[in-house]
Amino acid sequence: ETGVTQSPTHLIKTRGQQVTLRCSSQSGHNTVSWYQQALGQGPQFIFQYYREEENGRGNFPPRFSGLQFPNYSSELNVNALELDDSALYLCASSLVTRTQGTQYFGPGTRLLVL
Amino acid sequence: AQKVTQAQTEISVVEKEDVTLDCVYETRDTTYYLFWYKQPPSGELVFLIRRNSFDEQNEISGRYSWNFQKSTSSFNFTITASQVVDSAVYFCALRGNYGGATNKLIFGTGTLLAVQP
C-alpha cells in the first residue's frame, strides 16, 4: 500500500511569485485535504477536495486554490506569495464513504518566501 | 466554536518514565471525533488513534494508552516507560459533525516531548 507523497520537499520563492505544490493520495483514498503549519503551531485547514470539487474551506484567501484529478491526486496553488506564507504545507488523504475516514498525512513541503 | 487546547508546551522526561499529555476540547456537536498525531522532526504527521464521541471506552495499545472523558472534555494520552524514539511533537485534533464529505481537523498547538537517555 502506497502512502501519501508530496513534492517538492523544499521550495524557496520570493514575494509576489506563484507556487504549485503536489500531493498523491494513499492508495484507495478519494479525498485530499491541505493544511498549513507555521513554525511552532498546529496545522491549519486550508481546504478539502472530494470528487474533484472543493468541499470545505478554512479561513484562507482566494489566492489559495487547488485541484483534484481523476486519480485523486491534488495540487495546491498559491498566488501572490507573501512572507507569512512561509510554512510547512501538509497534504492528507482519506476515504470518504458514508462516513469520513481517518486522515493520513504526507511528509509535507517546506515553503520559504523571501 | 470548536477548539483544542494543549496547555503543555514542552515536557522533558528521562527514559523509562511515564508521561501524560493533556488535551481539552470544545465543541457543540453531539457527534465528534478525537485524534492524536505524532510529528517527529522529519515533519510527517503520524496517526496514532481515533475515538468517537459515543465511545468512551479507554484504550491501551502497547506502551500507549488514552483516557477519554466527556464529562471534562478531555482526551489525554499516556506513554508508559518512555523511550528516546518517543521524542516528537504530539498533536490532539478534533473533527466535528460537519455533514457531507467535509473532513476538517482542528488541531491544538502541540506538546513537544523530549525523552532524555
Short mmCIF file of C-alpha atoms in Angstrom, two decimals:
data_model
loop_
_atom_site.label_atom_id
_atom_site.label_comp_id
_atom_site.label_asym_id
_atom_site.label_seq_id
_atom_site.Cartn_x
_atom_site.Cartn_y
_atom_site.Cartn_z
CA GLU A 1 0.00 0.00 0.00
CA THR A 2 1.47 3.35 -1.07
CA GLY A 3 1.31 6.17 1.46
CA VAL A 4 0.74 9.87 0.82
CA THR A 5 3.54 11.52 -1.11
CA GLN A 6 4.24 15.21 -1.67
CA SER A 7 6.54 17.17 -3.94
CA PRO A 8 8.72 19.07 -3.78
CA THR A 9 10.12 18.58 -0.28
CA HIS A 10 11.54 22.10 -0.06
CA LEU A 11 10.93 25.27 -2.03
CA ILE A 12 12.24 28.83 -1.91
CA LYS A 13 10.25 31.61 -3.58
CA THR A 14 10.19 35.39 -3.47
CA ARG A 15 7.31 37.66 -2.55
CA GLY A 16 4.75 38.03 -5.32
CA GLN A 17 5.59 34.78 -7.06
CA GLN A 18 3.26 31.84 -7.55
CA VAL A 19 3.81 28.28 -6.34
CA THR A 20 2.28 24.85 -7.02
CA LEU A 21 2.57 22.00 -4.55
CA ARG A 22 1.63 18.44 -5.41
CA CYS A 23 0.18 15.52 -3.50
CA SER A 24 -0.52 11.89 -4.34
CA SER A 25 -3.12 10.33 -2.10
CA GLN A 26 -2.83 6.98 -0.40
CA SER A 27 -3.99 4.04 -2.47
CA GLY A 28 -7.77 3.59 -2.17
CA HIS A 29 -8.44 7.09 -0.80
CA ASN A 30 -10.78 9.55 -2.55
CA THR A 31 -10.40 12.75 -0.54
CA VAL A 32 -7.49 15.14 -0.15
CA SER A 33 -7.14 17.88 2.44
CA TRP A 34 -4.46 20.57 2.65
CA TYR A 35 -3.11 22.15 5.82
CA GLN A 36 -0.68 24.97 6.54
CA GLN A 37 1.58 24.63 9.56
CA ALA A 38 3.50 27.71 10.66
CA LEU A 39 6.57 27.22 12.83
CA GLY A 40 5.60 26.22 16.37
CA GLN A 41 1.90 25.97 15.57
CA GLY A 42 -0.61 23.26 14.85
CA PRO A 43 -1.74 22.63 11.27
CA GLN A 44 -4.49 24.92 9.96
CA PHE A 45 -7.08 23.55 7.50
CA ILE A 46 -6.91 25.22 4.08
CA PHE A 47 -9.43 23.20 2.08
CA GLN A 48 -10.53 19.74 1.07
CA TYR A 49 -11.22 18.14 -2.31
CA TYR A 50 -13.71 15.35 -2.87
CA ARG A 51 -14.79 14.08 -6.29
CA GLU A 52 -12.65 16.76 -7.91
CA GLU A 53 -14.52 19.62 -6.21
CA GLU A 54 -13.66 21.82 -3.25
CA ASN A 55 -15.64 20.55 -0.30
CA GLY A 56 -14.92 22.65 2.75
CA ARG A 57 -12.57 25.61 3.16
CA GLY A 58 -10.80 27.18 6.10
CA ASN A 59 -10.03 30.85 6.72
CA PHE A 60 -7.68 31.35 3.78
CA PRO A 61 -7.92 33.96 1.00
CA PRO A 62 -8.86 33.09 -2.60
CA ARG A 63 -5.23 33.26 -3.71
CA PHE A 64 -5.03 29.78 -2.18
CA SER A 65 -6.63 27.44 -4.70
CA GLY A 66 -6.45 23.80 -5.62
CA LEU A 67 -7.33 20.98 -7.92
CA GLN A 68 -8.08 17.31 -7.58
CA PHE A 69 -7.52 14.99 -10.52
CA PRO A 70 -9.42 11.82 -11.53
CA ASN A 71 -6.70 9.68 -9.92
CA TYR A 72 -7.39 11.59 -6.65
CA SER A 73 -4.02 13.36 -6.65
CA SER A 74 -4.13 17.05 -5.89
CA GLU A 75 -2.40 20.39 -6.32
CA LEU A 76 -2.28 23.41 -4.05
CA ASN A 77 -1.65 26.72 -5.79
CA VAL A 78 -0.74 29.92 -4.01
CA ASN A 79 -0.63 33.19 -5.96
CA ALA A 80 0.99 36.48 -4.98
CA LEU A 81 3.12 34.90 -2.27
CA GLU A 82 3.55 36.80 0.99
CA LEU A 83 6.24 36.40 3.64
CA ASP A 84 3.65 34.91 6.03
CA ASP A 85 3.04 32.07 3.57
CA SER A 86 6.33 30.56 4.71
CA ALA A 87 5.28 27.31 6.37
CA LEU A 88 5.11 23.55 6.13
CA TYR A 89 2.27 22.53 3.80
CA LEU A 90 0.77 19.17 4.61
CA CYS A 91 -1.46 17.07 2.44
CA ALA A 92 -3.72 14.38 3.93
CA SER A 93 -5.83 11.78 2.22
CA SER A 94 -8.77 9.79 3.49
CA LEU A 95 -11.53 7.50 2.30
CA VAL A 96 -14.98 9.03 2.50
CA THR A 97 -17.91 6.69 2.03
CA ARG A 98 -20.96 7.08 4.26
CA THR A 99 -18.64 8.40 6.94
CA GLN A 100 -15.44 10.39 6.90
CA GLY A 101 -12.32 8.33 7.30
CA THR A 102 -9.15 8.98 9.22
CA GLN A 103 -6.74 11.34 7.50
CA TYR A 104 -3.24 10.14 6.74
CA PHE A 105 -0.60 12.75 6.13
CA GLY A 106 2.30 13.10 3.74
CA PRO A 107 5.78 14.34 4.68
CA GLY A 108 4.97 17.93 3.73
CA THR A 109 6.52 20.65 1.60
CA ARG A 110 8.55 23.33 3.37
CA LEU A 111 8.00 26.66 1.64
CA LEU A 112 10.18 29.66 2.36
CA VAL A 113 9.14 33.03 0.94
CA LEU A 114 11.86 35.68 0.84
CA ALA B 1 -16.85 27.37 18.09
CA GLN B 2 -14.58 24.37 18.11
CA LYS B 3 -11.25 24.47 19.88
CA VAL B 4 -8.49 22.17 21.08
CA THR B 5 -6.20 23.19 23.93
CA GLN B 6 -2.90 21.54 24.74
CA ALA B 7 -1.69 23.50 27.75
CA GLN B 8 1.67 21.73 27.97
CA THR B 9 4.05 23.37 25.53
CA GLU B 10 7.09 21.24 26.34
CA ILE B 11 7.69 18.21 28.53
CA SER B 12 11.08 16.70 29.29
CA VAL B 13 11.40 13.26 30.90
CA VAL B 14 14.12 10.71 31.41
CA GLU B 15 13.88 7.43 29.58
CA LYS B 16 11.60 4.83 31.21
CA GLU B 17 9.49 7.47 32.95
CA ASP B 18 5.75 7.55 32.29
CA VAL B 19 4.38 10.75 30.74
CA THR B 20 0.85 12.04 30.17
CA LEU B 21 -0.03 14.59 27.50
CA ASP B 22 -3.17 16.61 28.17
CA CYS B 23 -5.84 17.62 25.67
CA VAL B 24 -9.01 19.60 26.33
CA TYR B 25 -11.53 20.25 23.58
CA GLU B 26 -14.59 22.41 22.98
CA THR B 27 -17.44 21.61 20.61
CA ARG B 28 -21.21 21.96 20.50
CA ASP B 29 -21.59 18.93 18.26
CA THR B 30 -23.06 15.83 19.88
CA THR B 31 -21.16 13.60 17.47
CA TYR B 32 -17.47 14.28 17.01
CA TYR B 33 -14.14 12.53 16.68
CA LEU B 34 -10.87 12.98 18.50
CA PHE B 35 -7.40 12.11 17.26
CA TRP B 36 -3.79 12.03 18.35
CA TYR B 37 -0.98 12.50 15.85
CA LYS B 38 2.78 12.35 16.37
CA GLN B 39 5.12 14.64 14.43
CA PRO B 40 8.81 13.64 14.52
CA PRO B 41 11.48 16.11 13.33
CA SER B 42 11.01 14.87 9.75
CA GLY B 43 7.66 16.69 9.73
CA GLU B 44 5.23 13.96 8.74
CA LEU B 45 2.16 13.65 10.97
CA VAL B 46 1.77 10.04 12.07
CA PHE B 47 -1.73 8.89 13.05
CA LEU B 48 -1.89 7.25 16.50
CA ILE B 49 -5.54 6.90 17.50
CA ARG B 50 -9.10 7.96 16.72
CA ARG B 51 -12.02 7.95 19.16
CA ASN B 52 -15.71 8.59 18.51
CA SER B 53 -17.69 10.76 20.92
CA PHE B 54 -20.12 7.94 21.68
CA ASP B 55 -17.36 5.53 22.65
CA GLU B 56 -15.78 6.45 25.97
CA GLN B 57 -14.00 3.16 26.40
CA ASN B 58 -10.39 3.82 27.15
CA GLU B 59 -7.75 2.03 25.15
CA ILE B 60 -4.31 0.59 25.67
CA SER B 61 -2.01 -0.23 22.79
CA GLY B 62 1.40 -1.44 23.86
CA ARG B 63 3.06 1.41 25.76
CA TYR B 64 0.35 3.88 24.71
CA SER B 65 -2.95 4.46 26.47
CA TRP B 66 -5.72 7.02 26.07
CA ASN B 67 -8.20 8.38 28.62
CA PHE B 68 -11.34 9.90 27.05
CA GLN B 69 -13.69 11.69 29.47
CA LYS B 70 -16.68 13.54 28.01
CA SER B 71 -17.60 14.97 31.41
CA THR B 72 -14.40 17.03 31.44
CA SER B 73 -13.98 17.30 27.64
CA SER B 74 -10.57 15.72 27.88
CA PHE B 75 -8.72 13.18 25.79
CA ASN B 76 -5.37 12.53 27.46
CA PHE B 77 -2.56 10.38 26.13
CA THR B 78 -0.08 8.42 28.29
CA ILE B 79 3.19 6.84 27.25
CA THR B 80 4.44 4.21 29.67
CA ALA B 81 8.16 3.56 30.02
CA SER B 82 9.09 6.31 27.57
CA GLN B 83 11.88 5.82 25.07
CA VAL B 84 14.12 8.25 23.20
CA VAL B 85 12.28 7.38 19.97
CA ASP B 86 9.12 8.83 21.51
CA SER B 87 10.65 12.31 21.26
CA ALA B 88 8.39 14.32 18.95
CA VAL B 89 5.62 16.90 18.90
CA TYR B 90 2.25 15.38 19.72
CA PHE B 91 -0.96 16.92 18.42
CA CYS B 92 -4.50 16.40 19.59
CA ALA B 93 -7.17 17.09 16.95
CA LEU B 94 -10.95 17.36 16.77
CA ARG B 95 -13.33 16.76 13.90
CA GLY B 96 -16.89 17.92 14.33
CA ASN B 97 -20.05 16.69 12.71
CA TYR B 98 -19.95 18.79 9.56
CA GLY B 99 -22.15 16.59 7.41
CA GLY B 100 -21.45 15.58 3.85
CA ALA B 101 -17.89 14.74 2.97
CA THR B 102 -16.21 17.60 4.86
CA ASN B 103 -13.35 16.16 6.85
CA LYS B 104 -11.76 19.18 8.57
CA LEU B 105 -9.47 18.68 11.58
CA ILE B 106 -8.98 21.31 14.29
CA PHE B 107 -5.55 20.90 15.86
CA GLY B 108 -4.14 22.00 19.17
CA THR B 109 -0.81 23.79 19.31
CA GLY B 110 1.04 20.60 20.15
CA THR B 111 3.21 19.36 23.00
CA LEU B 112 6.92 18.87 22.42
CA LEU B 113 8.06 15.74 24.26
CA ALA B 114 11.78 15.31 24.83
CA VAL B 115 12.89 11.97 26.24
CA GLN B 116 16.42 12.08 27.59
CA PRO B 117 18.55 8.93 27.68
#
